[in-house]
Amino acid sequence: MKRLKYILALATITGLTIGGLLASDTKDQKVTVEGTLVDSKCYGMMRSNTGNDHQSPDGVMKGCAAKCAKDGIPVAVLQKNGKVLILAAPAAVFAPHMAKHVRVVGKVPFEGTIIPDKVEVQSAEGKWEQVKITTMM
C-alpha cells in the first residue's frame, strides 16, 4: 500500500510538471514565494482539493492533506497565480500546517521545486511563525 502511495505521488508530480503547472522564472537564486500549503497528490487529482479536507469519490475525507503529509506525500505551495512549487523537504513537518498561508524562502534549482531555507506559516491572528525543517539525512 505504501508503495502505491509513493507511485501515485511520483505520478502526480510528473503530471503536474508535464501540465505546466509547476513553474519558476529563476534558477538557483534565492526567492520568496507565498501561497497555500497543498497535498500534491490530491491537488494533482482534483484542483479543488486545496484545504485540509478533500473530496473523493467516496465523499469528503477529513484531514486528508495532513494525513498525506504525515505519510510522506510531497507538499507543495500553491501560489495565487496558480503556479505550484514542490517543497524539497520532509513532508511530515508540514502536516500540522496544511491549507495554511505560507511564505517560503529558498532556491529553485529547476522548474517546479523549491529547496526551502526558511518556511513560515501565517497564524489566524496574522503572525508569521517559522516551521522547523528537519533534514532528510
Short mmCIF file of C-alpha atoms in Angstrom, two decimals:
data_model
loop_
_atom_site.label_atom_id
_atom_site.label_comp_id
_atom_site.label_asym_id
_atom_site.label_seq_id
_atom_site.Cartn_x
_atom_site.Cartn_y
_atom_site.Cartn_z
CA MET A 1 0.00 0.00 0.00
CA LYS A 2 2.82 2.42 0.86
CA ARG A 3 4.50 1.60 -2.44
CA LEU A 4 1.27 2.52 -4.25
CA LYS A 5 1.15 5.87 -2.40
CA TYR A 6 4.70 6.70 -3.47
CA ILE A 7 3.98 5.67 -7.06
CA LEU A 8 0.86 7.86 -7.06
CA ALA A 9 2.84 10.78 -5.61
CA LEU A 10 5.52 10.44 -8.27
CA ALA A 11 2.90 10.20 -11.00
CA THR A 12 1.17 13.29 -9.63
CA ILE A 13 4.37 15.32 -9.58
CA THR A 14 5.20 14.17 -13.10
CA GLY A 15 1.70 15.05 -14.28
CA LEU A 16 1.85 18.50 -12.73
CA THR A 17 5.20 19.16 -14.37
CA ILE A 18 4.03 18.00 -17.78
CA GLY A 19 0.86 20.01 -17.40
CA GLY A 20 2.91 23.14 -16.99
CA LEU A 21 1.53 23.95 -13.57
CA LEU A 22 4.93 23.90 -11.93
CA ALA A 23 6.93 26.93 -12.86
CA SER A 24 9.76 29.17 -11.85
CA ASP A 25 11.38 32.12 -13.50
CA THR A 26 14.67 31.80 -11.61
CA LYS A 27 17.46 29.28 -11.47
CA ASP A 28 19.48 28.80 -8.27
CA GLN A 29 18.66 32.26 -6.90
CA LYS A 30 17.08 32.78 -3.51
CA VAL A 31 13.45 33.60 -3.94
CA THR A 32 10.50 34.22 -1.66
CA VAL A 33 7.15 32.72 -2.57
CA GLU A 34 3.80 32.84 -0.82
CA GLY A 35 0.79 30.66 -1.18
CA THR A 36 -1.20 27.83 0.34
CA LEU A 37 0.29 24.53 1.50
CA VAL A 38 -1.34 21.74 -0.50
CA ASP A 39 -1.04 17.98 -0.74
CA SER A 40 0.48 17.45 -4.18
CA LYS A 41 -1.23 14.11 -4.81
CA CYS A 42 -4.79 15.17 -4.03
CA TYR A 43 -4.37 18.60 -5.61
CA GLY A 44 -2.99 16.90 -8.71
CA MET A 45 -6.07 14.67 -8.90
CA MET A 46 -8.62 17.42 -8.20
CA ARG A 47 -7.71 21.12 -8.28
CA SER A 48 -10.41 21.94 -5.71
CA ASN A 49 -8.50 19.97 -3.04
CA THR A 50 -6.69 22.96 -1.56
CA GLY A 51 -7.92 22.64 2.02
CA ASN A 52 -7.18 20.00 4.64
CA ASP A 53 -10.42 18.09 3.93
CA HIS A 54 -10.59 16.58 0.45
CA GLN A 55 -13.32 15.44 -1.87
CA SER A 56 -13.01 11.87 -3.10
CA PRO A 57 -15.31 9.50 -4.99
CA ASP A 58 -16.34 8.14 -1.58
CA GLY A 59 -17.18 11.57 -0.14
CA VAL A 60 -15.28 14.08 1.98
CA MET A 61 -12.12 12.83 3.67
CA LYS A 62 -11.49 14.85 6.84
CA GLY A 63 -7.85 15.81 7.46
CA CYS A 64 -6.69 14.19 4.22
CA ALA A 65 -3.92 16.71 3.44
CA ALA A 66 -2.37 16.34 6.92
CA LYS A 67 -2.54 12.56 6.70
CA CYS A 68 -0.91 12.52 3.27
CA ALA A 69 1.88 14.80 4.51
CA LYS A 70 2.44 12.53 7.54
CA ASP A 71 2.66 9.59 5.13
CA GLY A 72 5.35 11.38 3.11
CA ILE A 73 3.34 12.57 0.12
CA PRO A 74 5.15 15.69 -1.15
CA VAL A 75 3.79 19.05 0.00
CA ALA A 76 3.58 21.97 -2.39
CA VAL A 77 2.99 25.71 -2.34
CA LEU A 78 0.05 26.79 -4.48
CA GLN A 79 0.67 30.42 -5.41
CA LYS A 80 -2.06 32.97 -6.19
CA ASN A 81 -1.06 32.89 -9.86
CA GLY A 82 -1.86 29.14 -9.96
CA LYS A 83 1.74 28.01 -10.13
CA VAL A 84 2.82 25.17 -7.85
CA LEU A 85 6.23 24.54 -6.29
CA ILE A 86 7.01 21.22 -4.62
CA LEU A 87 8.83 21.69 -1.30
CA ALA A 88 12.04 19.63 -1.27
CA ALA A 89 11.79 18.93 2.45
CA PRO A 90 10.31 16.15 4.62
CA ALA A 91 6.56 16.39 4.15
CA ALA A 92 5.67 15.31 7.69
CA VAL A 93 6.91 18.58 9.23
CA PHE A 94 4.19 20.40 7.31
CA ALA A 95 1.30 18.14 8.39
CA PRO A 96 0.01 20.50 11.13
CA HIS A 97 0.10 23.42 8.70
CA MET A 98 -1.70 22.08 5.64
CA ALA A 99 -4.03 24.53 3.89
CA LYS A 100 -2.44 27.48 5.71
CA HIS A 101 -0.92 30.54 4.09
CA VAL A 102 2.83 30.07 3.86
CA ARG A 103 5.92 32.10 2.97
CA VAL A 104 8.96 30.17 1.73
CA VAL A 105 12.49 31.46 1.16
CA GLY A 106 14.76 29.16 -0.78
CA LYS A 107 16.37 28.19 -4.05
CA VAL A 108 14.63 26.92 -7.16
CA PRO A 109 17.25 24.60 -8.68
CA PHE A 110 14.94 23.58 -11.51
CA GLU A 111 11.40 24.23 -12.59
CA GLY A 112 8.73 23.16 -10.12
CA THR A 113 10.81 22.61 -6.99
CA ILE A 114 11.94 24.85 -4.16
CA ILE A 115 14.57 23.89 -1.61
CA PRO A 116 13.49 25.87 1.44
CA ASP A 117 15.91 27.67 3.73
CA LYS A 118 13.06 29.16 5.73
CA VAL A 119 9.35 28.38 5.89
CA GLU A 120 6.83 30.46 7.81
CA VAL A 121 3.10 29.90 8.22
CA GLN A 122 0.64 32.63 8.98
CA SER A 123 -1.43 32.17 12.13
CA ALA A 124 -5.12 33.03 12.38
CA GLU A 125 -4.03 36.29 14.04
CA GLY A 126 -1.83 37.15 11.06
CA LYS A 127 1.52 36.49 12.75
CA TRP A 128 4.23 34.62 10.88
CA GLU A 129 5.59 31.55 12.70
CA GLN A 130 8.65 29.67 11.49
CA VAL A 131 8.37 25.95 10.77
CA LYS A 132 11.38 23.94 11.88
CA ILE A 133 12.53 21.97 8.86
CA THR A 134 14.24 18.71 9.70
CA THR A 135 16.98 17.36 7.50
CA MET A 136 16.40 14.42 5.20
CA MET A 137 19.55 12.63 6.32
#
